[in-house]
Short mmCIF file of C-alpha atoms in Angstrom, two decimals:
data_model
loop_
_atom_site.label_atom_id
_atom_site.label_comp_id
_atom_site.label_asym_id
_atom_site.label_seq_id
_atom_site.Cartn_x
_atom_site.Cartn_y
_atom_site.Cartn_z
CA MET F 1 59.70 -26.61 17.59
CA LEU F 2 61.37 -28.93 20.05
CA ALA F 3 60.24 -30.35 23.36
CA ARG F 4 62.83 -31.88 25.67
CA MET F 5 62.16 -34.83 27.96
CA THR F 6 63.82 -34.67 31.37
CA ILE F 7 65.28 -37.53 33.40
CA LYS F 8 61.93 -37.75 35.23
CA ASN F 9 60.01 -38.25 31.93
CA ARG F 10 58.59 -34.72 31.96
CA ILE F 11 58.03 -32.89 28.71
CA THR F 12 57.53 -29.15 28.49
CA LEU F 13 55.40 -28.16 25.52
CA PRO F 14 56.23 -24.95 23.64
CA ASN F 15 54.12 -21.91 24.59
CA GLU F 16 53.17 -21.45 20.93
CA ILE F 17 51.39 -24.81 21.03
CA VAL F 18 49.94 -24.68 24.55
CA GLY F 19 48.57 -21.19 23.88
CA GLN F 20 46.26 -22.68 21.27
CA PHE F 21 44.50 -24.74 23.98
CA PRO F 22 43.75 -22.15 26.71
CA SER F 23 41.01 -24.07 28.54
CA VAL F 24 42.58 -27.53 28.31
CA GLU F 25 43.88 -29.06 31.54
CA TYR F 26 44.24 -32.71 30.50
CA PHE F 27 45.34 -34.54 27.36
CA ASP F 28 44.63 -38.10 26.32
CA VAL F 29 48.01 -39.63 25.46
CA ARG F 30 48.52 -42.54 23.10
CA ARG F 31 51.16 -44.11 20.87
CA GLU F 32 50.32 -44.16 17.18
CA ASP F 33 52.65 -45.35 14.43
CA GLY F 34 55.73 -44.76 16.59
CA ARG F 35 54.60 -41.26 17.60
CA ILE F 36 53.21 -39.76 20.80
CA VAL F 37 49.80 -38.19 20.17
CA LEU F 38 48.14 -35.76 22.59
CA ASP F 39 44.40 -35.17 22.24
CA PRO F 40 42.99 -32.31 24.34
CA LEU F 41 40.20 -33.23 26.74
CA ARG F 42 37.77 -30.35 26.86
CA GLN F 43 35.04 -29.50 29.36
CA ASP F 44 32.79 -32.36 28.24
CA LYS F 45 35.08 -35.13 29.46
CA THR F 46 32.22 -37.54 30.11
CA ARG F 47 31.47 -38.03 26.42
CA GLN F 48 35.14 -38.59 25.64
CA VAL F 49 35.57 -41.07 28.47
CA ARG F 50 32.53 -43.03 27.29
CA LYS F 51 33.90 -43.03 23.72
CA LYS F 52 37.27 -44.32 24.94
CA LEU F 53 35.61 -47.04 27.04
CA ALA F 54 33.53 -48.09 24.02
CA ALA F 55 36.65 -48.23 21.84
CA LEU F 56 38.31 -50.45 24.44
CA ARG F 57 35.12 -52.54 24.66
CA ILE F 58 34.78 -51.91 28.39
CA ALA F 59 31.16 -52.28 29.54
CA GLU F 60 29.50 -51.05 32.71
CA SER F 61 29.51 -54.62 34.01
CA ASP F 62 33.31 -54.74 33.57
CA ILE F 63 33.65 -51.64 35.73
CA ALA F 64 31.32 -53.07 38.37
CA ASP F 65 33.34 -56.31 38.37
CA ALA F 66 36.60 -54.36 38.73
CA VAL F 67 35.24 -52.37 41.66
CA ALA F 68 34.00 -55.53 43.36
CA TRP F 69 37.37 -57.19 42.79
CA ALA F 70 39.24 -54.18 44.19
CA ARG F 71 37.05 -54.05 47.28
CA LYS F 72 37.48 -57.79 47.83
CA ALA F 73 41.26 -57.56 47.40
CA LYS F 74 41.47 -54.82 50.08
CA ARG F 75 40.28 -57.16 52.81
#
């Protein structure tokens, strides 16, 4: 199967593939060994987000610091 990328970087996935993920609205996208990998994010997104943050070694204090920085930068 082929998927074509448009000028605006949009890719349409084949129905045969998308049909296998009926309840999926979002995909986690990453580059791996020169390939684009899509991992479906299911209903329990919280667990997956926490896993991704842990893999990136982002702690709750990092998020709090980022929010504080963003609020300070707005002024």
